[in-house]
Amino acid sequence: MRMPSTTAALAAPLMMILSAACSSSLSTAPAQETGLDRTLPQVENRETNSYGVQYPTTDIGTAARKGSVAGQRIKNFKFLGYVNGDVASPLTTVALVDYFDPQQKLGPAPVKLIHIQAAGRWCVYCQNEVKDLTPQVEELRNLGIVWITTVAEGGTPGTASKLDDLNKWIAAYKVQNTTVLDPGNANLGIFYKAAALPWNAWVDARSMEIVSYLEGYGGNIRKEVDTELGKWDARPVKE
């Protein structure tokens, strides 16, 4: 399995984590934000957060932080999905700018970190991760963690996800975190050439700096969260 260049410095301790990933042969689709299904709503072009601050436009890319060298900012990707896994509400646009919190005043708690998990409905490790996540979602939210799951593949490896896959995923695991469609990794595929799921990333909500990303699931969400929160406290905000 190819490891993302951003994790090269941590290769040895991460080998067991990276091995806990499902792989498929799905080729990365061109980056897109609207071409899901003509019967679905169009993705809204939203560039400001709820208190009127525009999403950063400088140093957008895919490079993660390396030691004291800041990572690039993640693009303001936009998806269709369900906020907090609430399928009783209409399918809606979920944009990363919704969680951009430079002034630390979003509610119910200021958003410190955004975790993005790319998953496939068929992927056992993805299933294990969301099963571990669901009982902790509310606690993580109160700690300032927003967890977004993007469903990239359906029930068969290599098949792009559809709305039915999103609904089945949410129902099967009683999902409570924001969960969206990213068919064939149309957005997040720029971070890797072939689907290797789950894929997990951490983003600093103060600046949208990419802190880290890797393939696989380490098996202990709370331990990982505590580690990342400790780093957040000590890390200077990217300018």
Short mmCIF file of C-alpha atoms in Angstrom, two decimals:
data_model
loop_
_atom_site.label_atom_id
_atom_site.label_comp_id
_atom_site.label_asym_id
_atom_site.label_seq_id
_atom_site.Cartn_x
_atom_site.Cartn_y
_atom_site.Cartn_z
CA MET A 1 0.00 0.00 0.00
CA ARG A 2 1.36 3.46 -0.87
CA MET A 3 1.71 5.71 2.14
CA PRO A 4 0.92 9.41 1.79
CA SER A 5 4.10 11.47 1.72
CA THR A 6 2.83 13.43 4.71
CA THR A 7 3.31 10.42 6.96
CA ALA A 8 6.75 9.39 5.71
CA ALA A 9 8.52 10.69 8.79
CA LEU A 10 6.27 8.57 10.97
CA ALA A 11 6.43 5.47 8.79
CA ALA A 12 7.76 2.98 11.30
CA PRO A 13 5.27 3.53 14.14
CA LEU A 14 2.39 3.81 11.72
CA MET A 15 2.92 0.59 9.76
CA MET A 16 0.47 -1.40 11.87
CA ILE A 17 -2.11 1.38 11.69
CA LEU A 18 -1.78 1.68 7.93
CA SER A 19 -2.20 -2.05 7.52
CA ALA A 20 -5.67 -1.75 9.06
CA ALA A 21 -7.17 -0.37 5.89
CA CYS A 22 -9.37 -1.74 3.15
CA SER A 23 -8.29 -1.24 -0.45
CA SER A 24 -10.11 -1.11 -3.75
CA SER A 25 -9.09 -0.50 -7.33
CA LEU A 26 -11.32 2.52 -7.85
CA SER A 27 -9.45 5.20 -9.78
CA THR A 28 -9.60 8.71 -8.43
CA ALA A 29 -12.29 10.76 -10.12
CA PRO A 30 -11.58 14.35 -11.17
CA ALA A 31 -12.14 16.81 -8.35
CA GLN A 32 -15.74 17.97 -8.42
CA GLU A 33 -18.35 19.22 -6.02
CA THR A 34 -21.67 18.99 -7.84
CA GLY A 35 -21.76 16.00 -10.18
CA LEU A 36 -23.45 13.56 -7.83
CA ASP A 37 -26.82 12.82 -9.38
CA ARG A 38 -29.12 15.08 -11.36
CA THR A 39 -32.01 14.19 -9.08
CA LEU A 40 -30.19 15.52 -6.01
CA PRO A 41 -30.06 19.14 -4.86
CA GLN A 42 -27.24 21.30 -6.17
CA VAL A 43 -24.35 22.00 -3.84
CA GLU A 44 -24.44 25.57 -2.52
CA ASN A 45 -21.42 27.77 -3.13
CA ARG A 46 -20.84 28.95 0.44
CA GLU A 47 -17.60 30.75 1.32
CA THR A 48 -18.27 32.43 4.68
CA ASN A 49 -18.89 30.94 8.10
CA SER A 50 -21.94 31.62 10.25
CA TYR A 51 -20.45 34.78 11.77
CA GLY A 52 -19.38 36.21 8.43
CA VAL A 53 -15.69 35.35 8.15
CA GLN A 54 -14.59 34.34 4.66
CA TYR A 55 -12.78 31.06 4.14
CA PRO A 56 -9.01 31.50 3.66
CA THR A 57 -7.81 31.62 0.06
CA THR A 58 -4.02 31.50 0.52
CA ASP A 59 -1.77 28.44 0.58
CA ILE A 60 -4.49 25.95 -0.36
CA GLY A 61 -3.10 22.48 -1.02
CA THR A 62 -2.62 18.95 0.25
CA ALA A 63 0.57 19.10 2.33
CA ALA A 64 0.23 18.36 6.04
CA ARG A 65 2.26 19.82 8.87
CA LYS A 66 5.79 18.44 9.31
CA GLY A 67 7.15 19.25 12.74
CA SER A 68 7.37 23.02 13.08
CA VAL A 69 6.60 23.59 9.39
CA ALA A 70 2.93 24.43 8.98
CA GLY A 71 0.78 22.43 6.61
CA GLN A 72 -1.18 23.91 3.76
CA ARG A 73 -4.84 24.81 4.10
CA ILE A 74 -7.46 22.36 2.94
CA LYS A 75 -9.78 23.57 0.20
CA ASN A 76 -13.31 24.55 1.19
CA PHE A 77 -14.78 21.29 -0.02
CA LYS A 78 -18.54 21.10 -0.28
CA PHE A 79 -20.67 17.98 -0.08
CA LEU A 80 -24.29 16.88 0.14
CA GLY A 81 -25.25 15.09 3.32
CA TYR A 82 -26.89 15.14 6.71
CA VAL A 83 -25.73 17.32 9.60
CA ASN A 84 -25.32 15.20 12.74
CA GLY A 85 -26.58 12.20 10.76
CA ASP A 86 -30.13 13.55 10.92
CA VAL A 87 -31.91 11.94 7.96
CA ALA A 88 -35.21 13.47 9.09
CA SER A 89 -33.86 16.80 7.87
CA PRO A 90 -33.48 17.55 4.15
CA LEU A 91 -30.30 16.61 2.34
CA THR A 92 -28.17 19.74 2.56
CA THR A 93 -24.86 21.28 1.61
CA VAL A 94 -22.11 20.68 4.13
CA ALA A 95 -19.09 22.90 3.51
CA LEU A 96 -15.84 22.95 5.45
CA VAL A 97 -16.34 26.69 5.95
CA ASP A 98 -19.27 25.79 8.22
CA TYR A 99 -16.70 24.65 10.79
CA PHE A 100 -14.06 27.33 10.18
CA ASP A 101 -13.75 29.01 13.59
CA PRO A 102 -10.89 31.54 13.68
CA GLN A 103 -12.51 33.53 16.49
CA GLN A 104 -13.43 30.39 18.46
CA LYS A 105 -17.07 31.31 18.89
CA LEU A 106 -19.06 28.66 17.05
CA GLY A 107 -21.48 26.63 19.16
CA PRO A 108 -22.32 24.49 21.04
CA ALA A 109 -18.57 24.59 21.72
CA PRO A 110 -15.85 26.43 19.80
CA VAL A 111 -14.51 24.17 17.05
CA LYS A 112 -10.88 23.33 17.65
CA LEU A 113 -10.35 20.46 15.23
CA ILE A 114 -12.14 18.95 12.26
CA HIS A 115 -11.67 15.24 11.69
CA ILE A 116 -12.47 13.96 8.21
CA GLN A 117 -12.96 10.23 7.68
CA ALA A 118 -13.37 8.84 4.16
CA ALA A 119 -15.21 5.51 4.19
CA GLY A 120 -16.72 2.84 2.00
CA ARG A 121 -19.89 1.05 2.99
CA TRP A 122 -18.24 -2.31 2.22
CA CYS A 123 -15.09 -1.58 4.26
CA VAL A 124 -14.82 -3.50 7.55
CA TYR A 125 -12.28 -1.13 9.09
CA CYS A 126 -14.49 1.82 8.18
CA GLN A 127 -17.40 0.08 9.89
CA ASN A 128 -15.31 -0.57 13.00
CA GLU A 129 -14.28 3.05 13.16
CA VAL A 130 -17.82 4.42 12.97
CA LYS A 131 -19.04 1.87 15.53
CA ASP A 132 -16.38 3.13 17.93
CA LEU A 133 -17.17 6.74 17.09
CA THR A 134 -20.95 6.84 17.52
CA PRO A 135 -21.10 6.53 21.35
CA GLN A 136 -18.48 9.28 21.66
CA VAL A 137 -19.84 11.88 19.23
CA GLU A 138 -21.53 14.13 21.78
CA GLU A 139 -18.54 14.10 24.10
CA LEU A 140 -16.18 14.91 21.23
CA ARG A 141 -18.45 17.74 20.11
CA ASN A 142 -18.25 19.26 23.59
CA LEU A 143 -14.46 19.03 23.42
CA GLY A 144 -14.45 21.04 20.19
CA ILE A 145 -14.10 18.16 17.74
CA VAL A 146 -16.24 18.05 14.59
CA TRP A 147 -16.16 14.63 12.94
CA ILE A 148 -17.23 14.43 9.30
CA THR A 149 -17.57 11.08 7.54
CA THR A 150 -17.56 11.07 3.75
CA VAL A 151 -19.07 7.95 2.20
CA ALA A 152 -17.02 7.44 -0.95
CA GLU A 153 -17.88 3.89 -2.00
CA GLY A 154 -20.95 1.70 -1.87
CA GLY A 155 -21.49 -1.91 -0.87
CA THR A 156 -18.99 -3.26 -3.41
CA PRO A 157 -15.32 -2.25 -3.61
CA GLY A 158 -14.67 0.17 -6.45
CA THR A 159 -18.25 1.41 -6.81
CA ALA A 160 -18.91 5.11 -6.26
CA SER A 161 -21.39 5.83 -3.48
CA LYS A 162 -24.99 6.88 -4.10
CA LEU A 163 -27.61 8.43 -1.86
CA ASP A 164 -28.89 4.97 -0.97
CA ASP A 165 -25.43 4.07 0.36
CA LEU A 166 -25.39 7.18 2.53
CA ASN A 167 -28.81 6.37 3.97
CA LYS A 168 -27.92 2.73 4.60
CA TRP A 169 -24.65 3.70 6.29
CA ILE A 170 -26.40 6.09 8.66
CA ALA A 171 -29.15 3.58 9.47
CA ALA A 172 -26.82 0.63 9.98
CA TYR A 173 -24.58 2.34 12.53
CA LYS A 174 -27.05 4.80 14.11
CA VAL A 175 -24.76 7.57 12.98
CA GLN A 176 -24.82 10.84 14.95
CA ASN A 177 -21.96 12.71 13.30
CA THR A 178 -22.21 14.76 10.11
CA THR A 179 -22.08 12.32 7.20
CA VAL A 180 -21.91 13.21 3.53
CA LEU A 181 -21.53 11.82 0.02
CA ASP A 182 -18.20 11.97 -1.82
CA PRO A 183 -18.82 9.54 -4.70
CA GLY A 184 -15.60 7.88 -5.80
CA ASN A 185 -13.61 10.33 -3.65
CA ALA A 186 -14.49 13.06 -6.14
CA ASN A 187 -13.31 15.70 -3.66
CA LEU A 188 -10.88 14.02 -1.31
CA GLY A 189 -9.27 11.83 -3.96
CA ILE A 190 -6.66 14.54 -4.50
CA PHE A 191 -5.00 13.32 -1.33
CA TYR A 192 -4.24 9.86 -2.74
CA LYS A 193 -4.27 8.16 -6.14
CA ALA A 194 -6.20 5.00 -5.32
CA ALA A 195 -8.91 4.31 -2.79
CA ALA A 196 -7.52 2.99 0.47
CA LEU A 197 -10.15 3.20 3.14
CA PRO A 198 -10.61 4.44 5.75
CA TRP A 199 -8.64 7.62 5.18
CA ASN A 200 -8.43 9.98 8.15
CA ALA A 201 -7.35 13.61 8.43
CA TRP A 202 -7.07 16.28 11.11
CA VAL A 203 -7.62 19.97 10.30
CA ASP A 204 -7.09 22.92 12.66
CA ALA A 205 -10.38 24.84 12.59
CA ARG A 206 -8.70 28.14 13.50
CA SER A 207 -6.86 28.35 10.18
CA MET A 208 -7.94 25.24 8.21
CA GLU A 209 -4.35 24.01 8.29
CA ILE A 210 -3.97 20.33 7.42
CA VAL A 211 -2.39 18.87 10.54
CA SER A 212 -2.06 15.25 9.42
CA TYR A 213 -3.62 12.48 7.37
CA LEU A 214 -3.10 8.78 6.86
CA GLU A 215 -4.74 5.60 5.63
CA GLY A 216 -6.16 3.14 8.13
CA TYR A 217 -7.73 3.17 11.57
CA GLY A 218 -5.61 3.02 14.71
CA GLY A 219 -8.35 1.54 16.89
CA ASN A 220 -8.55 4.10 19.73
CA ILE A 221 -10.43 7.28 18.87
CA ARG A 222 -10.32 8.87 22.31
CA LYS A 223 -6.58 8.38 22.69
CA GLU A 224 -6.04 9.96 19.29
CA VAL A 225 -8.34 12.87 20.16
CA ASP A 226 -6.52 13.56 23.44
CA THR A 227 -3.19 13.56 21.59
CA GLU A 228 -4.45 15.96 18.93
CA LEU A 229 -6.02 18.31 21.48
CA GLY A 230 -2.70 18.49 23.33
CA LYS A 231 -0.95 19.43 20.10
CA TRP A 232 -3.65 21.99 19.33
CA ASP A 233 -3.01 23.80 22.61
CA ALA A 234 0.70 24.11 21.84
CA ARG A 235 0.51 24.77 18.10
CA PRO A 236 0.77 28.33 16.74
CA VAL A 237 -2.09 29.34 14.47
CA LYS A 238 -1.12 29.33 10.81
CA GLU A 239 -1.09 32.84 9.39
#
